[in-house]
mmCIF file of C-alpha atoms in Angstrom:
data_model
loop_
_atom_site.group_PDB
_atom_site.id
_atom_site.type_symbol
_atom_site.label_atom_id
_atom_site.label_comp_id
_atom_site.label_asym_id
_atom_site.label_seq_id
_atom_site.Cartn_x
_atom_site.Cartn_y
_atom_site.Cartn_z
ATOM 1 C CA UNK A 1 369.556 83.417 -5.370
ATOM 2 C CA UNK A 2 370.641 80.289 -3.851
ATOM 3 C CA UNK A 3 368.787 78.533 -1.176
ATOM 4 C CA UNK A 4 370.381 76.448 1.707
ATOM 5 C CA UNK A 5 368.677 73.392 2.183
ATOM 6 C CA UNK A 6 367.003 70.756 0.088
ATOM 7 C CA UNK A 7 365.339 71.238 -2.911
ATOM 8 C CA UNK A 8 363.500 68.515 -3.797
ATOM 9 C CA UNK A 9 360.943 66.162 -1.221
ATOM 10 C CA UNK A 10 363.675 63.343 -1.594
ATOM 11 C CA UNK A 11 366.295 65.790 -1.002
ATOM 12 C CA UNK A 12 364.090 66.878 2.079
ATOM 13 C CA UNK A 13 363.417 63.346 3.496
ATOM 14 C CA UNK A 14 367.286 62.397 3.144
ATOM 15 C CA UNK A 15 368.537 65.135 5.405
ATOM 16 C CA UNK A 16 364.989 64.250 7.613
ATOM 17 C CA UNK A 17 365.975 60.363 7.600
ATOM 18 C CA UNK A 18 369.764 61.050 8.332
ATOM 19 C CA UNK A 19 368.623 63.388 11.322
ATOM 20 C CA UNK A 20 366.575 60.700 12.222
ATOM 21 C CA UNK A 21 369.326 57.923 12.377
ATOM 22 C CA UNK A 22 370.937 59.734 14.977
ATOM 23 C CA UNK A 23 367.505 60.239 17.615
ATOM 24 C CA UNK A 24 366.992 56.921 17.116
ATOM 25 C CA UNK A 25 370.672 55.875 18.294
ATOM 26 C CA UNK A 26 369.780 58.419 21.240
ATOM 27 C CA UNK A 27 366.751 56.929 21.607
ATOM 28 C CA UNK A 28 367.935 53.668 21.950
ATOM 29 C CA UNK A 29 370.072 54.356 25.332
ATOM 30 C CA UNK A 30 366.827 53.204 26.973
ATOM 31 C CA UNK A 31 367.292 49.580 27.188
ATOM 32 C CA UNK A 32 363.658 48.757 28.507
ATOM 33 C CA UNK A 33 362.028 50.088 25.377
ATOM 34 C CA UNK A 34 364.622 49.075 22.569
ATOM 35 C CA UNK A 35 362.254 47.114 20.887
ATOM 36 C CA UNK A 36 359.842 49.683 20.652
ATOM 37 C CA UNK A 37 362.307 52.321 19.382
ATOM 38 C CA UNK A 38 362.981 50.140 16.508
ATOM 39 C CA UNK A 39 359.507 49.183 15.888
ATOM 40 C CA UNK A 40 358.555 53.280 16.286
ATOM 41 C CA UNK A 41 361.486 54.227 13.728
ATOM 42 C CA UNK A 42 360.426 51.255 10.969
ATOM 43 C CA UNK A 43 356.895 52.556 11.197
ATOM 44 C CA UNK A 44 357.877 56.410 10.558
ATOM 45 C CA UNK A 45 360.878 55.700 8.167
ATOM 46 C CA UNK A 46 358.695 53.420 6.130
ATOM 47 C CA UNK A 47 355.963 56.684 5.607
ATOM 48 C CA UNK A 48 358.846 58.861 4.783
ATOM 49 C CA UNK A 49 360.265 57.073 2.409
ATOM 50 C CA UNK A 50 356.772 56.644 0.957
ATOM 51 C CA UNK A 51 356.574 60.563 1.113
ATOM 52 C CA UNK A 52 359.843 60.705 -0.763
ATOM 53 C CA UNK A 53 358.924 57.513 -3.084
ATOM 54 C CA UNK A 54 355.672 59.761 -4.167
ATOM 55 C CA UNK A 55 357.081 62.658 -4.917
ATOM 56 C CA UNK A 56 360.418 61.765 -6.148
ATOM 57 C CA UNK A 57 362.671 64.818 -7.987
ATOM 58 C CA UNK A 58 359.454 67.137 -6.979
ATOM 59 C CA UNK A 59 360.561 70.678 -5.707
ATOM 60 C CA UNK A 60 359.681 71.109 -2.442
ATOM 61 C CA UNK A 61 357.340 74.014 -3.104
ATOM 62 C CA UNK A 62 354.965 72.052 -5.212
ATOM 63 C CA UNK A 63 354.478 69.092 -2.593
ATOM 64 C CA UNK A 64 353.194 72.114 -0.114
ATOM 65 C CA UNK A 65 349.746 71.690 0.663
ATOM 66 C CA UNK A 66 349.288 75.717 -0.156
ATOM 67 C CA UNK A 67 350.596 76.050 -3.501
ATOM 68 C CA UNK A 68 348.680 78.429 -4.651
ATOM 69 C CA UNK A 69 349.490 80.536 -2.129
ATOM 70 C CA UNK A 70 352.707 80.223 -2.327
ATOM 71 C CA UNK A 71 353.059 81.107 -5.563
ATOM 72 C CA UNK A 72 351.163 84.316 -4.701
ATOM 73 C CA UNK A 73 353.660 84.887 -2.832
ATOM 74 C CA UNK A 74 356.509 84.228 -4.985
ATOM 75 C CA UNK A 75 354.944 86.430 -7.882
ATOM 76 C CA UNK A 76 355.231 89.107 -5.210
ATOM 77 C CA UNK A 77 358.760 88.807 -4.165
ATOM 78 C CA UNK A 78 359.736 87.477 -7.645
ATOM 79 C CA UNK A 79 363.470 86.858 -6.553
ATOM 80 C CA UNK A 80 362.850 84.313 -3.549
ATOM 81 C CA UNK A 81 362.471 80.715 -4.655
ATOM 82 C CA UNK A 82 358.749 79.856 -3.229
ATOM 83 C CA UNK A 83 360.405 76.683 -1.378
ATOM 84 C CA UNK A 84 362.909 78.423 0.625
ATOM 85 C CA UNK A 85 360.310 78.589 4.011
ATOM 86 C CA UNK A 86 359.737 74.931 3.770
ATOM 87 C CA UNK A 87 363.329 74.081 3.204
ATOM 88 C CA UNK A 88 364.508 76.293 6.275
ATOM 89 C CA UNK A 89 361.828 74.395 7.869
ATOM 90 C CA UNK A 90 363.058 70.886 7.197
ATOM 91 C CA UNK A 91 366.500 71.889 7.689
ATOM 92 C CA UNK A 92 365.625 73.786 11.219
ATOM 93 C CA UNK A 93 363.881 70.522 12.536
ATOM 94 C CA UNK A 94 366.788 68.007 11.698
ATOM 95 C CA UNK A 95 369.120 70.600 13.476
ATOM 96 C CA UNK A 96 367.004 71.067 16.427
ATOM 97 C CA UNK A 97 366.444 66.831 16.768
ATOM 98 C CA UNK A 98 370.443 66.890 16.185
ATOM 99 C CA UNK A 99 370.735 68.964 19.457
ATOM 100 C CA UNK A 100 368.883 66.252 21.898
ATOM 101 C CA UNK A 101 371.157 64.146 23.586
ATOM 102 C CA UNK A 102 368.402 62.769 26.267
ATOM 103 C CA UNK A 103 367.303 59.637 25.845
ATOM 104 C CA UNK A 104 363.637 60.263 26.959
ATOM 105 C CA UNK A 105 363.165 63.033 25.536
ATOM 106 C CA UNK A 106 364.817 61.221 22.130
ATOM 107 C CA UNK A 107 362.018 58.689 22.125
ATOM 108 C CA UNK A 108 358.856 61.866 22.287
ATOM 109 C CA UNK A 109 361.156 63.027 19.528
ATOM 110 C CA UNK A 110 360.724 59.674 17.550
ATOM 111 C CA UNK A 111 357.396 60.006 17.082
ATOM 112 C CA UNK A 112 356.766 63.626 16.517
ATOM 113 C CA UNK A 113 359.496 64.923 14.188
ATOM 114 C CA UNK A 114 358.592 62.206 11.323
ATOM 115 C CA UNK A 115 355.178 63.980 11.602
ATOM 116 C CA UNK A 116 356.987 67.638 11.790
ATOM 117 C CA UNK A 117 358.646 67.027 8.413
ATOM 118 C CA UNK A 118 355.158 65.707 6.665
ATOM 119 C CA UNK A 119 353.317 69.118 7.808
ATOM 120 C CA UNK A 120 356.255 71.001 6.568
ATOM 121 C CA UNK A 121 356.020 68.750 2.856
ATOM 122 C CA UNK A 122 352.175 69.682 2.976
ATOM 123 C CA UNK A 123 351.354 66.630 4.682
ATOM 124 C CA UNK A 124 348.700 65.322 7.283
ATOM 125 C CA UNK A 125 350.551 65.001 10.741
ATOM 126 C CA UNK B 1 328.162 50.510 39.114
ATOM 127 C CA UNK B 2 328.873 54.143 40.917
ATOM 128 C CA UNK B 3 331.330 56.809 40.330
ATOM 129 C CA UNK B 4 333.405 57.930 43.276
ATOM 130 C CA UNK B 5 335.786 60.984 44.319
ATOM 131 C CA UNK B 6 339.452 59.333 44.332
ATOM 132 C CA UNK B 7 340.909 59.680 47.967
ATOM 133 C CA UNK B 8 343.592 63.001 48.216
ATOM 134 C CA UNK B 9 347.421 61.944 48.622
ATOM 135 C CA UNK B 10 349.950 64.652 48.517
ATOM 136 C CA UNK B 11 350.357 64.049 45.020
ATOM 137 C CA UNK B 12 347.406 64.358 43.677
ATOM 138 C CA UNK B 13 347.169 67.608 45.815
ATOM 139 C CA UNK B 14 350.270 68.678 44.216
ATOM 140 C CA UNK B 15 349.057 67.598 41.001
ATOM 141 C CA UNK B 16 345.516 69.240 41.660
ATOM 142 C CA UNK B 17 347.591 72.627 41.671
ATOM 143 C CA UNK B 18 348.732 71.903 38.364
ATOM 144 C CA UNK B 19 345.456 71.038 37.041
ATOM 145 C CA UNK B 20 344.189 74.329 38.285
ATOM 146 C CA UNK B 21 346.542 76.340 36.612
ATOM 147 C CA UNK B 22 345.133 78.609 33.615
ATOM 148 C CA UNK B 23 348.469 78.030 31.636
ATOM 149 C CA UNK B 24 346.353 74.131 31.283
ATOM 150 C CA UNK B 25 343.207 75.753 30.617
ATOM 151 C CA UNK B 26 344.307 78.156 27.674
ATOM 152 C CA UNK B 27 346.493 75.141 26.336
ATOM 153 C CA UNK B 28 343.325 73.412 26.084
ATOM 154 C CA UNK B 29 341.141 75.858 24.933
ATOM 155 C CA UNK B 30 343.521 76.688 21.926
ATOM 156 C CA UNK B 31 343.831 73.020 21.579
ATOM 157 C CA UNK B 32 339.990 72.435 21.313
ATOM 158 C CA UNK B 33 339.006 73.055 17.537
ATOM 159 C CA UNK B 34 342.516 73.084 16.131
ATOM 160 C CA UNK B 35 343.372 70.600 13.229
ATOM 161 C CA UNK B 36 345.840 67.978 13.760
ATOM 162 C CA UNK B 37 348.405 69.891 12.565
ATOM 163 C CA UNK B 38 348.703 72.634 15.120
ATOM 164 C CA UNK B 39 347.625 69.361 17.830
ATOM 165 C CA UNK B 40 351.463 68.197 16.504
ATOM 166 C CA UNK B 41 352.836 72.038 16.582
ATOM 167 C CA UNK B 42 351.830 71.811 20.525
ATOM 168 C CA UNK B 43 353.134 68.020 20.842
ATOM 169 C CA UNK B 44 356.664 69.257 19.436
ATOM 170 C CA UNK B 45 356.906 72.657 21.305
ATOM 171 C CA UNK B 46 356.057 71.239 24.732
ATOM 172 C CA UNK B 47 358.272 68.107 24.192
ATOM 173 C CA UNK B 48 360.905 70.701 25.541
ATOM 174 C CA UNK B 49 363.675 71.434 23.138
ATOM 175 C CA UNK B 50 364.273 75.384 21.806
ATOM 176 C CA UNK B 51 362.295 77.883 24.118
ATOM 177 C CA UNK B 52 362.824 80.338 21.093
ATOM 178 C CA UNK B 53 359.486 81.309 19.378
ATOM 179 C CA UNK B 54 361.242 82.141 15.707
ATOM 180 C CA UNK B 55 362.458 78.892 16.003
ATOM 181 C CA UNK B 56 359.070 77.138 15.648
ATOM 182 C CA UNK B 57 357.965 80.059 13.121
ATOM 183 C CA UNK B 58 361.033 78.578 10.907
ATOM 184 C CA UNK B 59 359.888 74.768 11.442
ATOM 185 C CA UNK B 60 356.185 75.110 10.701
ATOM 186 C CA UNK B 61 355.991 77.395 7.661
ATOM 187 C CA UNK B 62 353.188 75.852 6.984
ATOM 188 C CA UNK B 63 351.109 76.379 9.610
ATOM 189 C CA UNK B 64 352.551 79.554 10.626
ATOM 190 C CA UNK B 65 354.272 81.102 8.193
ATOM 191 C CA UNK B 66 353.229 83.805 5.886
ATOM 192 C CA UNK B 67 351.362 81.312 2.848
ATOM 193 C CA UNK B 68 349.629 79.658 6.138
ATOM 194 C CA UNK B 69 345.801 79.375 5.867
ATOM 195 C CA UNK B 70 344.638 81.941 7.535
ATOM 196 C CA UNK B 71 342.350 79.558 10.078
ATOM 197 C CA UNK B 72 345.271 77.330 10.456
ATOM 198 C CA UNK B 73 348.025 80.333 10.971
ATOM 199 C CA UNK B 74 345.023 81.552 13.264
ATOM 200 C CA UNK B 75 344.860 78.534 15.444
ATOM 201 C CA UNK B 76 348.718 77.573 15.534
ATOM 202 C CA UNK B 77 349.426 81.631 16.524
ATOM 203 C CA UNK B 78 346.869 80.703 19.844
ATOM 204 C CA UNK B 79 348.746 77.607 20.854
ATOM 205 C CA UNK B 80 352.778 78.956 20.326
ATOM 206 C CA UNK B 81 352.859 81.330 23.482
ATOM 207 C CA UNK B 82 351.208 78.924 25.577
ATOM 208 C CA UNK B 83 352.870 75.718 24.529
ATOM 209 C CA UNK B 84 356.082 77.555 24.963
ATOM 210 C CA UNK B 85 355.156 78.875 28.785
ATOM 211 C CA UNK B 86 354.631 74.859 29.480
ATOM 212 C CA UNK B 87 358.125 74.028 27.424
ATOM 213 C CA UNK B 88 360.132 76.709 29.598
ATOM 214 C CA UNK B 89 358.631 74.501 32.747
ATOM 215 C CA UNK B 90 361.245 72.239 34.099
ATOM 216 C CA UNK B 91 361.491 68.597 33.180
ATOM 217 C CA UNK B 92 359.651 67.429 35.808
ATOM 218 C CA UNK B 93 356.795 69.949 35.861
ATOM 219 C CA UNK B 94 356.274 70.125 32.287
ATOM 220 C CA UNK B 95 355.421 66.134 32.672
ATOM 221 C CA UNK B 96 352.599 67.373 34.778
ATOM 222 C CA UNK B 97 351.301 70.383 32.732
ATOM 223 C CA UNK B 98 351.347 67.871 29.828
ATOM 224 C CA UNK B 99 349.279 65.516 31.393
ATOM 225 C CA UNK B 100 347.328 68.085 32.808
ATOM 226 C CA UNK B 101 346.637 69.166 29.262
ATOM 227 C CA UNK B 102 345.474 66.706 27.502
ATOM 228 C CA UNK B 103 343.265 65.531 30.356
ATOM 229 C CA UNK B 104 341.376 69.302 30.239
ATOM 230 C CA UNK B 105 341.630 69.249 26.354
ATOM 231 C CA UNK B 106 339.628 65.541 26.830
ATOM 232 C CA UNK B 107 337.226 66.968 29.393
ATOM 233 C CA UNK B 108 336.473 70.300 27.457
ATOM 234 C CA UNK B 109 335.780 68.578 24.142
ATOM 235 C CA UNK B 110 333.161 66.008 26.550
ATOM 236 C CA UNK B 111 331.962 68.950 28.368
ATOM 237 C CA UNK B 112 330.278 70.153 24.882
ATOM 238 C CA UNK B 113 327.702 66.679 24.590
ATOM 239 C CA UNK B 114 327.406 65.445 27.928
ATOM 240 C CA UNK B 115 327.243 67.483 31.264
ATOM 241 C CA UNK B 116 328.390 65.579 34.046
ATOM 242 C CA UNK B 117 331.860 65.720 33.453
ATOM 243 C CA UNK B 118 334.069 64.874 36.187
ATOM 244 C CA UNK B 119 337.580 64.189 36.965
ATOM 245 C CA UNK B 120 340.155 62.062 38.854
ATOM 246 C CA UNK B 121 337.380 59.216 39.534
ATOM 247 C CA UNK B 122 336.896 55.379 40.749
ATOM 248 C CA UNK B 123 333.991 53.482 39.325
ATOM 249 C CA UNK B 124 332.546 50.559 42.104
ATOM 250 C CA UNK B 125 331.295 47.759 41.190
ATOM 251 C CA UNK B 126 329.561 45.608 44.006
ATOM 252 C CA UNK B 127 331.980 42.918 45.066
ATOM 253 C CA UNK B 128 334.765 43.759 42.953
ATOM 254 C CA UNK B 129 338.227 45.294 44.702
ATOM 255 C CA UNK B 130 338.015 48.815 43.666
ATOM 256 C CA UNK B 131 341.026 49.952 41.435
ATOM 257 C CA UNK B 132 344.216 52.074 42.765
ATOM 258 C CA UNK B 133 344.191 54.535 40.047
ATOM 259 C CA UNK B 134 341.205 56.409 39.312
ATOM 260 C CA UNK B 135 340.484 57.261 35.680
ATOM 261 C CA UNK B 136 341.602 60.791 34.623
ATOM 262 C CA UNK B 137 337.614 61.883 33.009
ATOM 263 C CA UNK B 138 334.816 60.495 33.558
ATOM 264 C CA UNK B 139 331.237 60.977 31.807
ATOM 265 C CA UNK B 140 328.323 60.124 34.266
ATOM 266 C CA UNK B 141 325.070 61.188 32.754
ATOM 267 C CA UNK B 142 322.427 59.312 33.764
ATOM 268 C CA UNK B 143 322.220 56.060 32.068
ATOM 269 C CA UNK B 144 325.380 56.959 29.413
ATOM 270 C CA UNK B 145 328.609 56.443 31.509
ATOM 271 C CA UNK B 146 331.840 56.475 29.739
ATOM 272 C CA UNK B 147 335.266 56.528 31.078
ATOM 273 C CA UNK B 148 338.543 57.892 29.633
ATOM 274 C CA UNK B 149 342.344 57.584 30.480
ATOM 275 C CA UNK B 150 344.431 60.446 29.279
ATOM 276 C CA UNK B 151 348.187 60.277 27.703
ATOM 277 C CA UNK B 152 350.803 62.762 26.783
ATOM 278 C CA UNK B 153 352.422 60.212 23.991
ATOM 279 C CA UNK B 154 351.900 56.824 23.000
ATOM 280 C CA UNK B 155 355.075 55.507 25.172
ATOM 281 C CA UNK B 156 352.624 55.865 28.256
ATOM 282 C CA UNK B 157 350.395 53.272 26.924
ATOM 283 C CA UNK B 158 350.883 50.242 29.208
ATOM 284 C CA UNK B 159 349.532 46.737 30.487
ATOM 285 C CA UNK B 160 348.347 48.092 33.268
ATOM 286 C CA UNK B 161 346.270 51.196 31.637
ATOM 287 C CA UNK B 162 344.683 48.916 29.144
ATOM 288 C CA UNK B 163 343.289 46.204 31.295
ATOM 289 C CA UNK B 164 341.964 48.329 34.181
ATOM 290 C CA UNK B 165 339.767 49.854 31.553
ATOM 291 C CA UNK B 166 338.945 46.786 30.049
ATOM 292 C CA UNK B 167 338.155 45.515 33.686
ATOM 293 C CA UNK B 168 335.618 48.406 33.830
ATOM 294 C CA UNK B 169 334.176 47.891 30.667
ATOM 295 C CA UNK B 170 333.906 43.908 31.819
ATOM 296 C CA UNK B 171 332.314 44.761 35.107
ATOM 297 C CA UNK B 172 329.897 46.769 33.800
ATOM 298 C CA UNK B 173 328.844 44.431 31.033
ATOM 299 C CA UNK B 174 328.100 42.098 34.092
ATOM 300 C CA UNK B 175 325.769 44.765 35.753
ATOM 301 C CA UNK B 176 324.050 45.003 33.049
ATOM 302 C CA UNK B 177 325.211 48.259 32.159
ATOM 303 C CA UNK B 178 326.779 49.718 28.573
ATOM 304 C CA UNK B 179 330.271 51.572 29.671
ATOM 305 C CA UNK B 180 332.288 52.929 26.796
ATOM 306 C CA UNK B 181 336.375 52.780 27.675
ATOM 307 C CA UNK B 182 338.520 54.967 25.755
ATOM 308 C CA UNK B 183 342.292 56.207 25.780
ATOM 309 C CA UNK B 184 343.047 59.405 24.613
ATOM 310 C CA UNK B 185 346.660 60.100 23.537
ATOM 311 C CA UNK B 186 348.165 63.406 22.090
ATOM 312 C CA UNK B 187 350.271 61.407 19.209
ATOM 313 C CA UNK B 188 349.883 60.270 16.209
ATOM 314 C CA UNK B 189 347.801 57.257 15.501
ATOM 315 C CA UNK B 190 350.849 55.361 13.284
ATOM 316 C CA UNK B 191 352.615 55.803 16.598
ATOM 317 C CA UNK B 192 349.958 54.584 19.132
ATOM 318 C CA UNK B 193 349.920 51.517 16.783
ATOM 319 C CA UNK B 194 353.296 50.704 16.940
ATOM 320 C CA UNK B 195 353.046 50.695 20.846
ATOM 321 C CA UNK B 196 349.839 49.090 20.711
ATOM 322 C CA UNK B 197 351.726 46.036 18.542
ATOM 323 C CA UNK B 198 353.735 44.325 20.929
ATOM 324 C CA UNK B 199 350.982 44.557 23.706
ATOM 325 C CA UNK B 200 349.187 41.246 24.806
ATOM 326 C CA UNK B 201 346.634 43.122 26.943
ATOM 327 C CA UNK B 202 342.997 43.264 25.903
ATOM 328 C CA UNK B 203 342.020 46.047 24.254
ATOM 329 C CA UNK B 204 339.522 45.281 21.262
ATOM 330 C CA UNK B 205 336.495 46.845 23.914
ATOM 331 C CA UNK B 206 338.952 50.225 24.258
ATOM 332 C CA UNK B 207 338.830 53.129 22.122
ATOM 333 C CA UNK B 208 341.980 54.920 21.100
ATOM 334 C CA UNK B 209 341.680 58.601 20.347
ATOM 335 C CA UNK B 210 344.631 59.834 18.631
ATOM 336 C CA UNK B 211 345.620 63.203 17.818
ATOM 337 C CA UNK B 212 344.068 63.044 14.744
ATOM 338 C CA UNK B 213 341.021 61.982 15.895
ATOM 339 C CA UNK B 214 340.284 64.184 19.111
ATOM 340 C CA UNK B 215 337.923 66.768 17.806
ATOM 341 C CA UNK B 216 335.560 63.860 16.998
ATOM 342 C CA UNK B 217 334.789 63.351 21.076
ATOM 343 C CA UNK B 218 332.681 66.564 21.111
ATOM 344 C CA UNK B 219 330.807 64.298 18.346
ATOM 345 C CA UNK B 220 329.801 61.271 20.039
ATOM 346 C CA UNK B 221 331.022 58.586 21.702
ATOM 347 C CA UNK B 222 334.254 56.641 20.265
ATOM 348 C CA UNK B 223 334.082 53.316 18.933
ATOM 349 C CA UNK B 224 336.311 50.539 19.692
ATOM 350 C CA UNK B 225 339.798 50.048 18.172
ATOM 351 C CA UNK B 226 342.440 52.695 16.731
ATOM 352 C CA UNK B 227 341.439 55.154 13.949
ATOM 353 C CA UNK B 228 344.754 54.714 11.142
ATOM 354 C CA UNK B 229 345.987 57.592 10.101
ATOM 355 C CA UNK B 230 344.205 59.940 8.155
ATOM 356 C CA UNK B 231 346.464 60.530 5.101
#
């Protein structure tokens, strides 16, 4: 069965990191806090690319912070790849940042969906 | 020093409506003793994008999805419905409820060490103009005052918030009296520092309570500075 999506945590923090070039050029419609839209998206793209850095050419499933569980699951439905719910995830939350085209709402955006991929790799927020 | 009711204006009798509403209350309720994680899944969901509940399911599979830990998936399963009722708010209102929120979250978490909890207050100080904004919670035990200003995200973080509670903490050092300052902001500390950066006002007396580190004000009073980020 093939997957859609990434399948490794690099492969997971490209598609995050491209999603997140385009909120940031959102973002950036709000002239009063350019400087802080830059400084906000050097801070979270530097900890993704750590993320990605870390766990270079991992699968997805094994950077979850449930493994074990996931396996569990996996040996149950033996024909679904364990990191199909946490590549849906990733791949949900860089379509739903692709959708905002409100400045504003871009910038909450900037600082929260950095954080959304890291939970879905098994991260702390 | 001495606590007093801010004066009503229409919009904090507006806003008093919204702070009364139990959509706030079982936000922060459901908020209370959840770990950061579900803190973020409220932080995304109420920042207004998809009203669609699978939507969320797909994002978080981790915290709600079927290998969730069952305390986690527990917690994060309290917060969707009612993080989505304040997302479905329009733009404008939803600013409130948010506010709202994390200023009951703040106050609920107090409420469980101290018990003169009180909101929406000035603190006097004997000739010293009295402030135009009143602070969002207030503790006022005898002899243990604290104050706290409440955020949605770190973007609110301003100037003006951070030296009127440095002011307070200043003033109160001159009567003689020990007054913990703190901001509480429902982001991520990485993010609050980045804000915090570029700023010039004083803040080395002001606590920052992140999103990461709100559960610890039902633990004791928060020290000075910004927690980093815990992983």
């Amino acid at each position: 069965m093939t997957v859609p999506g990434p399948v490794t945590v690099d492969d997971a923090v490209r598609d995050a990191l491209d999603a997140y070039a385009g909120l940031q050029a959102v973002a950036e419609e709000v002239e009063d806090e350019w400087m802080y839209v830059q400084d906000l998206a050097a801070a979270h793209r530097e900890r993704l690319e750590a993320i990605a850095a870390e766990d270079a050419g991992r699968p997805i499933d094994l950077a979850a912070a449930h493994r074990e569980r996931l396996e569990a699951i996996a040996a149950e439905d033996a024909g679904r790849p364990i990191h199909a719910a946490v590549a849906a995830g990733i791949t949900a939350a860089c379509e739903e940042v692709g959708r905002i085209t409100d400045p504003h709402r871009a910038i909450d955006w900037l600082s929260t969906f950095p954080s959304v991929v890291a939970v879905a790799l098994g991260r702390e927020p | 020093m001495r606590f007093q009711d801010a004066s009503k204006d229409a919009r904090a009798v507006v806003y008093a409506g919204i702070q009364a509403d139990p959509l706030v209350g079982r936000v922060a309720e459901a908020l209370c003793d959840a770990p950061a994680s579900v803190r973020l899944l409220a932080r995304a969901v109420m920042n207004g994008e998809s009203d669609d509940e699978t939507t969320w399911r797909t994002v978080f599979p981790t915290l709600l999805g079927a290998t969730a830990d069952p305390a986690v998936r527990s917690a994060a399963e309290a917060v969707l419905p009612a993080a989505l009722e304040v997302a479905a708010k329009g733009a404008s209102a939803r600013d409130q409820y948010r506010g709202a929120i994390v200023e009951e979250l703040t106050a609920r978490l107090l409420s469980r060490r101290a018990t003169a909890v009180r909101r929406e207050r000035r603190v006097l100080f004997d000739g010293v103009p009295t402030e135009i904004h009143p602070y969002d919670v207030t503790v006022e035990d005898a002899g243990r005052p604290e104050v706290y200003d409440c955020k949605w995200g770190a973007r609110g973080i301003g100037d003006d918030v951070l030296h009127q509670l440095d002011d307070a903490r200043r003033h109160a050092e001159e009567d003689d009296v020990r007054l913990p300052v703190a901001l509480v902001v429902l982001d991520t500390a990485r993010t609050c520092a980045v804000r915090l950066d570029r700023t010039y006002a004083p803040r080395d007396g002001t606590a920052v309570v992140t999103l990461e580190s709100m559960g610890d004000l039902a633990r004791g009073v928060p020290a000075p500075g910004l927690p980093g980020p815990r992983a």
